[in-house]
Short mmCIF file of C-alpha atoms in Angstrom, two decimals:
data_model
loop_
_atom_site.label_atom_id
_atom_site.label_comp_id
_atom_site.label_asym_id
_atom_site.label_seq_id
_atom_site.Cartn_x
_atom_site.Cartn_y
_atom_site.Cartn_z
CA MET A 1 -22.56 2.66 -25.96
CA ASP A 2 -23.72 0.29 -23.27
CA ALA A 3 -22.06 -1.89 -20.63
CA ARG A 4 -23.25 -5.15 -22.20
CA ALA A 5 -21.60 -4.37 -25.53
CA ILE A 6 -18.33 -3.34 -23.86
CA ASN A 7 -18.28 -6.49 -21.72
CA ALA A 8 -19.02 -8.61 -24.78
CA MET A 9 -16.01 -7.08 -26.56
CA LEU A 10 -13.81 -7.87 -23.58
CA ARG A 11 -15.13 -11.43 -23.40
CA ARG A 12 -14.08 -11.92 -27.04
CA GLY A 13 -10.58 -10.69 -26.24
CA GLU A 14 -11.01 -7.30 -27.92
CA THR A 15 -9.95 -4.03 -26.29
CA PRO A 16 -12.71 -1.39 -26.27
CA GLY A 17 -11.82 1.98 -27.74
CA GLU A 18 -10.83 5.04 -25.75
CA GLU A 19 -14.33 6.51 -25.88
CA ASP A 20 -15.86 3.20 -24.80
CA LEU A 21 -13.57 3.02 -21.77
CA ARG A 22 -14.21 6.66 -20.94
CA TRP A 23 -17.95 6.01 -21.06
CA PHE A 24 -17.62 2.92 -18.85
CA ALA A 25 -15.49 4.81 -16.30
CA GLN A 26 -18.02 7.61 -16.17
CA GLY A 27 -20.74 4.97 -15.66
CA LEU A 28 -18.82 3.50 -12.73
CA ALA A 29 -18.63 6.94 -11.16
CA SER A 30 -22.26 7.91 -11.81
CA GLY A 31 -23.88 4.57 -11.06
CA ALA A 32 -25.10 4.10 -14.63
CA VAL A 33 -23.05 0.87 -14.66
CA SER A 34 -24.50 -1.68 -12.24
CA ASP A 35 -22.53 -3.78 -9.73
CA ALA A 36 -23.17 -6.86 -11.87
CA GLN A 37 -21.86 -5.12 -14.99
CA ALA A 38 -18.83 -3.80 -13.09
CA GLY A 39 -18.09 -7.29 -11.76
CA ALA A 40 -18.37 -8.75 -15.26
CA PHE A 41 -16.04 -6.03 -16.57
CA ALA A 42 -13.47 -6.79 -13.86
CA MET A 43 -13.58 -10.52 -14.55
CA ALA A 44 -13.33 -10.04 -18.33
CA VAL A 45 -10.35 -7.70 -18.01
CA CYS A 46 -8.71 -10.07 -15.53
CA LEU A 47 -9.10 -13.07 -17.87
CA GLN A 48 -8.58 -11.45 -21.29
CA GLY A 49 -6.48 -8.33 -20.58
CA LEU A 50 -6.26 -5.01 -22.41
CA SER A 51 -3.84 -3.72 -24.99
CA VAL A 52 -1.11 -1.26 -23.92
CA GLU A 53 -3.17 1.60 -25.34
CA GLY A 54 -6.29 0.28 -23.62
CA ARG A 55 -4.49 0.25 -20.28
CA ARG A 56 -3.43 3.88 -20.70
CA ALA A 57 -6.91 4.88 -21.82
CA LEU A 58 -8.57 3.17 -18.85
CA THR A 59 -6.14 4.82 -16.42
CA LEU A 60 -6.76 8.33 -17.72
CA ALA A 61 -10.49 7.74 -18.08
CA MET A 62 -10.72 6.71 -14.41
CA ARG A 63 -8.57 9.67 -13.34
CA ASP A 64 -10.77 12.08 -15.24
CA THR A 65 -13.99 10.94 -13.55
CA GLY A 66 -13.03 13.30 -10.73
CA ASP A 67 -10.94 16.32 -9.84
CA VAL A 68 -7.28 16.66 -10.82
CA LEU A 69 -5.49 18.75 -8.19
CA ASP A 70 -3.03 21.55 -8.86
CA TRP A 71 -0.53 23.01 -6.42
CA ASP A 72 1.15 26.34 -5.66
CA LEU A 73 3.86 25.28 -3.21
CA ASP A 74 7.49 26.26 -2.63
CA GLY A 75 8.83 22.76 -3.08
CA PRO A 76 8.36 19.66 -5.24
CA VAL A 77 5.25 17.49 -4.87
CA LEU A 78 6.27 13.84 -4.49
CA ASP A 79 4.47 10.56 -4.03
CA LYS A 80 5.08 6.84 -3.59
CA HIS A 81 2.96 3.77 -4.04
CA SER A 82 3.43 0.14 -3.05
CA THR A 83 1.70 -2.64 -4.95
CA GLY A 84 0.91 -4.31 -1.65
CA GLY A 85 2.56 -6.62 0.83
CA VAL A 86 2.42 -7.75 4.43
CA GLY A 87 3.95 -5.82 7.30
CA ASP A 88 4.43 -2.96 4.83
CA CYS A 89 4.05 0.35 6.68
CA VAL A 90 6.63 2.25 4.60
CA SER A 91 4.23 5.10 3.78
CA LEU A 92 3.96 6.06 7.46
CA LEU A 93 7.74 6.51 7.55
CA LEU A 94 8.43 7.85 4.09
CA ALA A 95 5.79 10.58 3.77
CA PRO A 96 6.91 12.51 6.89
CA ALA A 97 10.60 11.90 6.08
CA LEU A 98 10.17 13.41 2.61
CA ALA A 99 8.33 16.37 4.13
CA ALA A 100 11.22 16.87 6.54
CA CYS A 101 13.56 16.97 3.51
CA GLY A 102 11.69 19.87 1.88
CA ALA A 103 9.13 18.06 -0.27
CA TYR A 104 5.33 18.02 -0.14
CA VAL A 105 3.56 14.66 -0.08
CA PRO A 106 -0.21 14.48 -0.76
CA MET A 107 -0.45 10.70 -0.60
CA ILE A 108 -3.82 9.30 -1.62
CA SER A 109 -3.77 5.78 -0.23
CA GLY A 110 -5.98 2.70 -0.16
CA ARG A 111 -7.42 0.17 2.22
CA GLY A 112 -6.55 -3.49 2.59
CA LEU A 113 -6.90 -5.50 -0.59
CA GLY A 114 -6.90 -9.29 -0.55
CA HIS A 115 -4.23 -10.52 1.88
CA THR A 116 -2.42 -7.17 2.08
CA GLY A 117 -2.89 -4.45 4.67
CA GLY A 118 -4.04 -0.93 3.82
CA THR A 119 -2.31 2.27 4.91
CA LEU A 120 -5.66 3.94 5.63
CA ASP A 121 -6.71 1.08 7.90
CA LYS A 122 -3.44 1.41 9.80
CA LEU A 123 -3.94 5.13 10.31
CA GLU A 124 -7.51 4.64 11.46
CA ALA A 125 -6.26 2.32 14.20
CA ILE A 126 -5.21 5.57 15.91
CA PRO A 127 -8.16 6.88 17.96
CA GLY A 128 -9.86 9.90 16.42
CA VAL A 129 -8.14 9.71 13.05
CA SER A 130 -10.32 10.18 9.98
CA VAL A 131 -8.68 9.86 6.58
CA SER A 132 -11.63 11.47 4.79
CA VAL A 133 -10.75 15.13 4.30
CA SER A 134 -11.88 17.93 2.03
CA GLU A 135 -9.61 19.44 -0.59
CA ASP A 136 -9.29 22.60 1.53
CA HIS A 137 -8.25 20.51 4.53
CA LEU A 138 -5.71 18.65 2.40
CA ARG A 139 -4.19 21.95 1.26
CA ARG A 140 -3.94 23.16 4.88
CA MET A 141 -2.15 19.94 5.82
CA MET A 142 0.35 20.50 3.03
CA GLN A 143 1.17 23.94 4.46
CA ASP A 144 1.41 22.77 8.09
CA ALA A 145 2.79 19.21 8.07
CA GLY A 146 4.07 18.96 4.49
CA CYS A 147 2.43 15.53 4.17
CA ALA A 148 -1.03 14.02 4.25
CA ILE A 149 -1.97 10.37 3.89
CA VAL A 150 -5.68 10.38 3.06
CA GLY A 151 -8.35 8.44 1.25
CA ALA A 152 -9.62 9.30 -2.17
CA THR A 153 -12.55 11.65 -1.72
CA ALA A 154 -15.71 11.37 -3.78
CA GLN A 155 -14.07 13.93 -6.07
CA ILE A 156 -10.83 11.94 -6.64
CA ALA A 157 -11.09 9.11 -9.20
CA PRO A 158 -14.57 8.00 -8.08
CA ALA A 159 -14.59 5.29 -10.75
CA ASP A 160 -11.60 3.65 -9.10
CA LYS A 161 -13.21 3.71 -5.65
CA ARG A 162 -16.14 1.72 -7.00
CA LEU A 163 -14.09 -0.74 -9.04
CA TYR A 164 -11.54 -1.20 -6.23
CA ALA A 165 -14.21 -2.48 -3.82
CA ILE A 166 -15.63 -4.83 -6.46
CA ARG A 167 -12.20 -6.30 -7.29
CA ASP A 168 -11.59 -7.07 -3.62
CA VAL A 169 -14.58 -9.44 -3.41
CA THR A 170 -14.66 -10.92 -6.93
CA ALA A 171 -11.20 -12.57 -7.08
CA THR A 172 -10.03 -10.09 -9.72
CA VAL A 173 -7.27 -8.36 -7.76
CA GLU A 174 -4.41 -9.89 -9.78
CA SER A 175 -4.92 -7.99 -13.05
CA LEU A 176 -2.03 -6.01 -14.53
CA ASP A 177 -4.40 -3.66 -16.34
CA MET A 178 -6.64 -2.90 -13.37
CA ILE A 179 -3.77 -2.64 -10.90
CA THR A 180 -2.12 -0.07 -13.20
CA ALA A 181 -5.34 1.89 -13.71
CA SER A 182 -6.27 1.77 -10.01
CA ILE A 183 -2.90 2.96 -8.74
CA LEU A 184 -2.30 5.66 -11.30
CA SER A 185 -5.81 7.07 -11.58
CA LYS A 186 -5.50 8.20 -7.94
CA LYS A 187 -1.81 9.05 -8.04
CA LEU A 188 -2.03 11.16 -11.19
CA ALA A 189 -5.11 12.96 -9.84
CA ALA A 190 -2.88 14.39 -7.10
CA SER A 191 -0.57 15.85 -9.81
CA PRO A 192 2.82 14.86 -8.36
CA ASP A 193 6.00 16.14 -9.96
CA ALA A 194 7.60 12.74 -9.40
CA LEU A 195 6.51 9.29 -8.32
CA VAL A 196 8.32 6.17 -7.14
CA LEU A 197 6.65 2.78 -7.28
CA ASP A 198 7.47 -0.05 -4.90
CA VAL A 199 6.60 -3.21 -6.81
CA LYS A 200 6.70 -6.19 -4.48
CA ILE A 201 7.81 -9.69 -5.46
CA GLY A 202 7.63 -12.87 -3.42
CA SER A 203 5.34 -14.97 -1.27
CA GLY A 204 3.64 -11.99 0.37
CA ALA A 205 3.15 -10.02 -2.85
CA PHE A 206 0.53 -10.15 -5.57
CA MET A 207 3.36 -10.64 -8.06
CA LYS A 208 5.03 -13.97 -7.30
CA THR A 209 7.63 -14.06 -10.10
CA ALA A 210 10.25 -11.69 -11.48
CA ASP A 211 8.53 -11.60 -14.88
CA GLU A 212 5.19 -10.58 -13.33
CA ALA A 213 6.78 -7.89 -11.17
CA ARG A 214 8.83 -6.53 -14.07
CA ALA A 215 5.76 -6.39 -16.32
CA LEU A 216 3.78 -4.44 -13.71
CA ALA A 217 6.66 -2.08 -12.96
CA GLN A 218 7.14 -1.34 -16.64
CA SER A 219 3.40 -0.86 -17.15
CA LEU A 220 3.21 1.62 -14.30
CA CYS A 221 6.31 3.53 -15.38
CA ASP A 222 5.27 3.70 -19.04
CA THR A 223 1.77 4.90 -18.21
CA ALA A 224 2.82 7.49 -15.61
CA ASN A 225 5.68 8.90 -17.67
CA ALA A 226 3.38 9.15 -20.70
CA ALA A 227 1.12 11.30 -18.52
CA GLY A 228 4.01 13.67 -17.74
CA CYS A 229 4.99 12.48 -14.25
CA ARG A 230 8.66 11.54 -13.70
CA THR A 231 8.38 7.95 -12.51
CA SER A 232 10.62 5.01 -11.70
CA ALA A 233 9.99 1.73 -9.94
CA LEU A 234 11.93 -0.52 -7.62
CA ILE A 235 11.19 -4.24 -7.51
CA THR A 236 11.58 -5.09 -3.83
CA ASP A 237 11.43 -8.28 -1.84
CA MET A 238 8.30 -9.52 -0.08
CA ASN A 239 9.34 -13.08 0.79
CA GLN A 240 8.87 -12.07 4.40
CA PRO A 241 6.96 -9.20 6.03
CA LEU A 242 8.89 -5.92 6.00
CA ALA A 243 8.09 -5.29 9.66
CA PRO A 244 8.08 -8.07 12.27
CA ALA A 245 4.42 -7.21 12.91
CA LEU A 246 1.23 -7.61 10.86
CA GLY A 247 -1.98 -5.86 11.78
CA ASN A 248 -3.08 -2.26 11.89
CA ALA A 249 -2.26 -0.98 15.38
CA LEU A 250 0.72 -3.36 15.66
CA GLU A 251 2.30 -1.91 12.51
CA VAL A 252 1.71 1.66 13.69
CA ALA A 253 3.50 0.68 16.91
CA GLU A 254 6.48 -0.56 14.87
CA VAL A 255 6.60 2.77 13.02
CA MET A 256 6.55 4.74 16.26
CA ARG A 257 9.29 2.59 17.81
CA MET A 258 11.47 3.31 14.80
CA LEU A 259 10.80 7.05 14.80
CA THR A 260 11.30 7.46 18.55
CA ALA A 261 14.21 5.04 18.97
CA LYS A 262 16.62 4.04 16.22
CA ALA A 263 15.34 3.40 12.70
CA ASN A 264 16.99 0.26 11.37
CA GLY A 265 16.12 -3.01 9.67
CA PRO A 266 14.46 -3.75 6.32
CA LEU A 267 11.56 -1.34 6.90
CA ALA A 268 13.88 1.62 7.46
CA GLU A 269 16.23 0.54 4.68
CA ILE A 270 13.56 0.31 1.99
CA SER A 271 12.06 3.62 3.14
CA SER A 272 15.44 5.30 2.66
CA VAL A 273 16.05 3.71 -0.74
CA LEU A 274 12.62 4.71 -2.07
CA GLY A 275 12.92 8.21 -0.62
CA GLY A 276 16.39 8.64 -2.06
CA GLU A 277 15.05 7.83 -5.51
CA LEU A 278 12.37 10.50 -5.15
CA LEU A 279 14.75 13.17 -3.85
CA VAL A 280 16.90 12.67 -6.96
CA HIS A 281 13.84 13.03 -9.24
CA ALA A 282 12.96 16.25 -7.39
CA GLY A 283 16.46 17.74 -7.55
CA LEU A 284 16.82 17.59 -3.76
CA ALA A 285 19.73 15.12 -3.89
CA ALA A 286 22.59 14.66 -6.32
CA ASP A 287 22.30 10.89 -6.40
CA ALA A 288 20.42 8.01 -4.81
CA ALA A 289 22.99 7.48 -2.06
CA GLU A 290 22.80 11.10 -0.93
CA GLY A 291 19.01 10.96 -1.07
CA ALA A 292 18.89 7.80 1.02
CA ASP A 293 21.20 9.37 3.61
CA LYS A 294 18.88 12.39 3.88
CA ILE A 295 15.86 10.16 4.46
CA THR A 296 17.74 8.11 7.08
CA ALA A 297 18.70 11.31 8.89
CA ALA A 298 15.07 12.48 8.94
CA LEU A 299 13.96 9.12 10.34
CA THR A 300 16.51 9.23 13.14
CA ASP A 301 16.80 12.89 14.17
CA GLY A 302 13.15 13.38 15.15
CA SER A 303 12.13 15.55 12.21
CA ALA A 304 10.06 12.81 10.53
CA ALA A 305 8.42 11.98 13.86
CA ASP A 306 7.43 15.63 14.24
CA ARG A 307 5.90 15.74 10.74
CA LEU A 308 3.98 12.51 11.36
CA ALA A 309 2.65 13.80 14.69
CA ARG A 310 1.44 17.00 13.02
CA MET A 311 -0.25 14.97 10.30
CA ILE A 312 -1.99 12.68 12.81
CA ALA A 313 -3.24 15.64 14.83
CA ALA A 314 -4.57 17.30 11.65
CA LEU A 315 -6.48 14.09 10.88
CA GLY A 316 -8.17 14.22 14.29
CA GLY A 317 -5.78 12.01 16.24
CA PRO A 318 -4.29 12.69 19.68
CA ALA A 319 -2.12 15.80 19.91
CA ASP A 320 0.33 13.91 22.16
CA PHE A 321 0.57 10.79 19.98
CA ALA A 322 4.32 11.06 19.41
CA ASP A 323 4.94 10.99 23.17
CA ARG A 324 2.17 8.65 24.32
CA TRP A 325 1.44 6.36 21.40
CA GLN A 326 1.61 3.27 23.64
CA ASP A 327 -1.32 4.64 25.66
CA HIS A 328 -3.45 5.45 22.63
CA LEU A 329 -3.16 2.40 20.37
CA PRO A 330 -5.83 -0.29 20.87
CA GLY A 331 -4.98 -3.85 21.86
CA ALA A 332 -6.58 -7.29 21.52
CA GLU A 333 -8.47 -9.38 24.05
CA VAL A 334 -6.24 -12.47 23.67
CA ILE A 335 -2.44 -12.40 23.30
CA ARG A 336 -0.83 -15.79 22.76
CA GLU A 337 2.83 -16.68 22.35
CA VAL A 338 3.40 -19.35 19.70
CA LYS A 339 6.44 -21.62 20.08
CA THR A 340 8.56 -23.29 17.44
CA LEU A 341 8.13 -27.06 17.12
CA SER A 342 11.71 -27.81 16.07
CA ALA A 343 15.20 -26.35 16.09
CA GLY A 344 16.94 -24.99 13.01
CA PHE A 345 16.87 -21.94 10.76
CA VAL A 346 13.91 -20.02 9.34
CA THR A 347 14.15 -20.84 5.64
CA ALA A 348 10.84 -19.64 4.14
CA MET A 349 7.59 -17.86 4.91
CA ASN A 350 4.27 -17.95 3.12
CA GLY A 351 3.54 -14.23 3.33
CA GLU A 352 0.15 -14.53 1.66
CA ALA A 353 -0.96 -17.12 4.24
CA LEU A 354 0.23 -14.85 7.06
CA GLY A 355 -1.67 -11.91 5.60
CA LEU A 356 -4.84 -13.96 5.22
CA ALA A 357 -4.52 -15.15 8.82
CA VAL A 358 -4.57 -11.51 9.94
CA VAL A 359 -7.59 -10.82 7.73
CA ARG A 360 -9.43 -13.76 9.32
CA LEU A 361 -8.52 -12.50 12.77
CA GLY A 362 -10.49 -9.37 11.85
CA GLY A 363 -7.56 -7.23 10.75
CA GLY A 364 -8.95 -6.99 7.21
CA ARG A 365 -12.20 -7.48 5.31
CA MET A 366 -13.67 -10.66 3.87
CA VAL A 367 -16.55 -8.62 2.40
CA GLU A 368 -16.93 -4.85 1.95
CA SER A 369 -19.21 -4.43 4.99
CA ASP A 370 -16.83 -6.09 7.49
CA ARG A 371 -15.66 -3.94 10.40
CA ILE A 372 -11.95 -4.09 11.16
CA HIS A 373 -10.65 -4.90 14.64
CA PRO A 374 -7.64 -2.54 14.82
CA GLY A 375 -5.78 -4.39 17.58
CA VAL A 376 -5.53 -7.90 16.15
CA GLY A 377 -2.60 -9.35 14.26
CA ILE A 378 0.80 -10.94 14.70
CA SER A 379 3.84 -9.40 16.43
CA GLY A 380 7.42 -10.40 17.12
CA LEU A 381 7.60 -12.59 14.02
CA VAL A 382 10.87 -14.42 13.40
CA ARG A 383 12.96 -13.39 10.39
CA LEU A 384 14.35 -15.34 7.45
CA GLY A 385 17.74 -16.81 8.30
CA GLN A 386 17.14 -16.59 12.05
CA GLN A 387 18.32 -19.57 14.12
CA VAL A 388 15.73 -20.92 16.55
CA GLY A 389 15.60 -23.68 19.10
CA ALA A 390 12.67 -25.97 19.81
CA GLY A 391 10.27 -24.09 22.04
CA ASP A 392 11.55 -20.62 21.08
CA THR A 393 9.03 -17.89 20.28
CA LEU A 394 7.82 -17.97 16.70
CA ALA A 395 5.54 -14.93 17.12
CA CYS A 396 2.74 -13.55 19.29
CA ILE A 397 -0.87 -13.68 18.13
CA HIS A 398 -3.25 -10.87 19.06
CA ALA A 399 -6.84 -12.05 18.71
CA ALA A 400 -10.39 -11.22 19.72
CA SER A 401 -11.08 -14.76 21.03
CA ASP A 402 -9.39 -18.05 21.82
CA ASP A 403 -11.04 -19.69 18.78
CA ALA A 404 -9.62 -16.99 16.51
CA ALA A 405 -6.21 -17.40 18.12
CA ASP A 406 -6.38 -21.17 17.49
CA MET A 407 -7.02 -20.56 13.80
CA ALA A 408 -4.21 -18.04 13.52
CA GLU A 409 -1.77 -20.29 15.38
CA ALA A 410 -2.37 -23.17 12.97
CA ALA A 411 -1.91 -20.82 10.00
CA LEU A 412 1.25 -19.30 11.48
CA VAL A 413 2.92 -22.66 12.17
CA ALA A 414 2.09 -23.87 8.65
CA ALA A 415 3.35 -20.64 7.03
CA VAL A 416 6.86 -20.62 8.54
CA SER A 417 9.36 -23.25 7.40
CA ILE A 418 12.32 -24.27 9.58
CA GLY A 419 15.21 -26.20 8.06
CA ALA A 420 18.50 -27.67 9.19
CA ALA A 421 20.61 -25.02 7.40
CA PRO A 422 19.99 -21.38 6.46
CA ASP A 423 19.16 -20.48 2.88
CA ALA A 424 20.68 -17.47 1.14
CA LEU A 425 18.68 -14.35 1.94
CA PRO A 426 17.05 -12.58 -1.02
CA PRO A 427 18.13 -9.00 -1.74
CA LEU A 428 15.87 -6.24 -0.46
CA VAL A 429 15.93 -4.49 -3.86
CA HIS A 430 15.88 -6.80 -6.87
CA GLU A 431 15.77 -4.35 -9.76
CA ARG A 432 15.19 -0.74 -10.82
CA ILE A 433 12.81 0.07 -13.68
CA SER A 434 12.59 3.51 -15.32
#
């Protein structure tokens, strides 16, 4: 076997065999496959695709390049994954809420990819936090906080870590096969009893159409269930950011406001729906409605906030973060209020353009070596259906310089459409796939 022969097969539209894909995954992990060969592989898969069996084989091959965890806990091990969106900080709400409901949540998360934000980047906006932990540390966090949102260590799906970074800079993010293998190689390595997948659809998602989202949701469910993990997926709306803020520290601030005040709005609602689905899978709720109510209670009674604070402290963050988060989160050098140019109703948003504006502000990476500015982004963003007058606030830009703020302002104004009459709002949950 060699990488050139495997890439040649893919270029011809053929799916390599299980042993070929296992060899290639091992080569990604060991370095035997070069960056050029990995980039060619990613492009070939993106353009030609794999068979259903090839997708499953690639997923398990990437998982098996590292450790597969096992657990001895007194409750179910649960996990959730989002396919990526803007203003999506659900994990920071859902993981501690599930822990407060009696579950354990070892959530291996990712960094920003393309125009979407990464949960690990959001966490690392908190001073002192490091998401790189040993397996022993992860197990201690399970016992103390019941949840841990961490990065994949060198021992967890190392092939995915390598391929993930290459996809981000080679325009090969939008591949059903590699998205499935990337998500599930890490998720299945954590050995959850049940998994819920949040597959986004809309202008801020990778999947722009119902058919694309349904195909990905079904691919993920089929592959995970075939591996023995009870899995379902919800297709949820991403035609506007979930939170009214985009950017790492700004999204953490939204999470803390919800946990220390009253959790409401789309971000809280989707967290409860996803959590309710998981609690049913785990036998901790009789049905989805009861499960959602339990998650909502944890978000509002302080128990989720306590679990999140314990998790942040265990990751090296401030011990008093729950009480003094405003003092700890970094800000930006320039804060600019952007006004609407006309009166009317907010009828559409280009979520991808908004996400890319935050990346260009420094809130994400254009290349792997870029350093993230944790305080930049957009806050106070208007919502779909909202009525505005000329000169009302469209949003606030948080930037490192006036030039960067100018760029973001132009992108923001172009990304938000205002019409004479409101359009019908899309549902938050479009479909359930099992």
